[in-house]
Amino acid sequence: MRKLVVACLMCLLSWTVLSAAEWQWSVEMKGCVSKETGRPQEAFLWIPPTCERVKAVMVGQQNMSEETLFHLPAFREAMERLGVALIWIAPELNQAWDVSTGVQQVFDTMLSDLAEVSGYGELVSVPIVPMGHSAQATFPWNFAAWNPERTLAVISLHGDAPRTNLTGYGCANLEWGRTRNIDGIPGLMIEGEYEWWEARVNPALAFRMMYPASCISFLCDTGRGHFDLADETAEYIALFIQKAMACRLDKVSGKLKPVDVRQGWLASRWSPMEGKRPDPAPYPAYQGDPHDAFWYFDEEMATLTEARYRKHRGKRMQYIGIRQEGELVEYDPKAHVRLSVPFRPKADGVTFHLQACFTDSTRKALTDAHAEGDIRIDCVCGPVRKVNDTTFVLSFNRIGMDNPKRSGSVTLVASHPGGKTYKGTVQELVMNVPLRLTEGERQSILFPSLDDVRRGTESVVLGAKSDRGLSIHYYIKEGPAEVEGNILRFTPIPPRAKFPIKVTVVAWQYGIAGKIQAAEPVERSFYIYQ
């Protein structure tokens, strides 16, 4: 089974389709209002297209790399093989998972609503994998603490320890109380090598000692940073979920069994100080210091972790810079994101070009001291679509054009895997895009209504027009469909889907800076009937 998961991950991993991945259903969340938008959050559901029955659901809130992981085609293929659905909540719902706010009731109602609209009624009771990145990295542990009977596994990506004093969101963590714990629930904390901070990993080791029945795994994401998601890291997460399902899901009842920590393996924590490491071993036979080790499901996971650590050990550093219009972008070592790139579109108002290059450690001069091979630039989050490693297009998506925090922020990452002499390296960059162009001639979109269709229809031609003659762009907010140009193509419909299925498509036109204003987006919905 592991070979099947790995094969699908390695053959199709790509970040170029960030804005194209479909979410077949969405619901407006009841009993909450987003501080970002002043409106209720929305929950988007993806059911694997061949899924007869959902076995588990992975849940993430909008931040950064949650979106990246959930949209990776190969990760979705892995989840399809496992029968795992995905739910993405946007904007974020609750960073701490503070149940005193009523967030648990909001969440449970959301599951009921998604079960009703999709036809997959088991969503209200299947095991859950909470996943969060950075500012959302504490939420998965707290979710598990308040939902131990339903939590299959925990994924904290770049990444917090359970009960950490250094929450990703920067405020006080929740107090679990004397009796609450996550014993028997496998949890994975990931911290990038280039974001390394001992104060973040130490609470995870302390938690293991305080709760000896806890199953806390740790991966140092060697050769990587804070904002990125490596292909091999996505593969590792998929395998972790696969192992959790194999260990915990009762095949008859579908209920969860606790993991016996003593049946797993131990392996020493990663350290930036290189030296001889104790060999990983079964829990009772481990010869290293157990206070300085983490738990793993089995020999395969422990060995895979050690292989990640060996891959970059003892190699030289290499550095990446970004050129825009032939000039190196200034590097700011004190900034949260070290490279801030201005938005300089071409004549169409949406296309822009960037070029990654190798530099010296100052990021001020080019260098030949680097590994062979090309640097790739990939999308992390925000309204952007990758055409190739130098060409990108502003591409608004289901989060809309008016969220002041999200709609105008693009995050990209340049990366190189390294080689025999040089370590892998990454360089994140951020680009702020004006939310709305308000100068110049006004612009409006005429978007005729769309007729309902029958199941089996292959495509629909979209006919929106700008009264200024500019090209119209589209995105699918919800529904089993993707859009390319002005052609909406339907994607496979899960076998137990409830009909009719709503499809919502949005037409938008960004305008031309100083000449034509952005148009108000126009939304059209129609239904697919059986």
PDB file of N, CA, C and O in Angstrom, residues 323-328 355:
ATOM      1  N   ARG A 323      15.362  37.879  -9.137  1.00  0.00           N
ATOM      2  CA  ARG A 323      15.542  39.020 -10.027  1.00  0.00           C
ATOM      3  C   ARG A 323      14.197  39.413 -10.625  1.00  0.00           C
ATOM      4  O   ARG A 323      13.415  38.572 -11.046  1.00  0.00           O
ATOM      5  N   GLN A 324      13.962  40.710 -10.627  1.00  0.00           N
ATOM      6  CA  GLN A 324      12.757  41.259 -11.246  1.00  0.00           C
ATOM      7  C   GLN A 324      13.199  42.341 -12.217  1.00  0.00           C
ATOM      8  O   GLN A 324      13.903  43.281 -11.826  1.00  0.00           O
ATOM      9  N   GLU A 325      12.827  42.169 -13.474  1.00  0.00           N
ATOM     10  CA  GLU A 325      13.236  43.086 -14.542  1.00  0.00           C
ATOM     11  C   GLU A 325      14.756  43.264 -14.547  1.00  0.00           C
ATOM     12  O   GLU A 325      15.278  44.364 -14.700  1.00  0.00           O
ATOM     13  N   GLY A 326      15.453  42.138 -14.331  1.00  0.00           N
ATOM     14  CA  GLY A 326      16.906  42.124 -14.419  1.00  0.00           C
ATOM     15  C   GLY A 326      17.646  42.536 -13.168  1.00  0.00           C
ATOM     16  O   GLY A 326      18.878  42.397 -13.104  1.00  0.00           O
ATOM     17  N   GLU A 327      16.957  43.030 -12.143  1.00  0.00           N
ATOM     18  CA  GLU A 327      17.609  43.517 -10.935  1.00  0.00           C
ATOM     19  C   GLU A 327      17.306  42.601  -9.756  1.00  0.00           C
ATOM     20  O   GLU A 327      16.185  42.114  -9.595  1.00  0.00           O
ATOM     21  N   LEU A 328      18.317  42.369  -8.898  1.00  0.00           N
ATOM     22  CA  LEU A 328      18.108  41.576  -7.703  1.00  0.00           C
ATOM     23  C   LEU A 328      17.193  42.311  -6.716  1.00  0.00           C
ATOM     24  O   LEU A 328      17.387  43.497  -6.450  1.00  0.00           O
ATOM     25  N   GLN A 355      12.534  35.831 -11.771  1.00  0.00           N
ATOM     26  CA  GLN A 355      13.570  34.861 -12.113  1.00  0.00           C
ATOM     27  C   GLN A 355      14.392  34.552 -10.872  1.00  0.00           C
ATOM     28  O   GLN A 355      14.946  35.449 -10.231  1.00  0.00           O
TER      29      GLN A 355
END
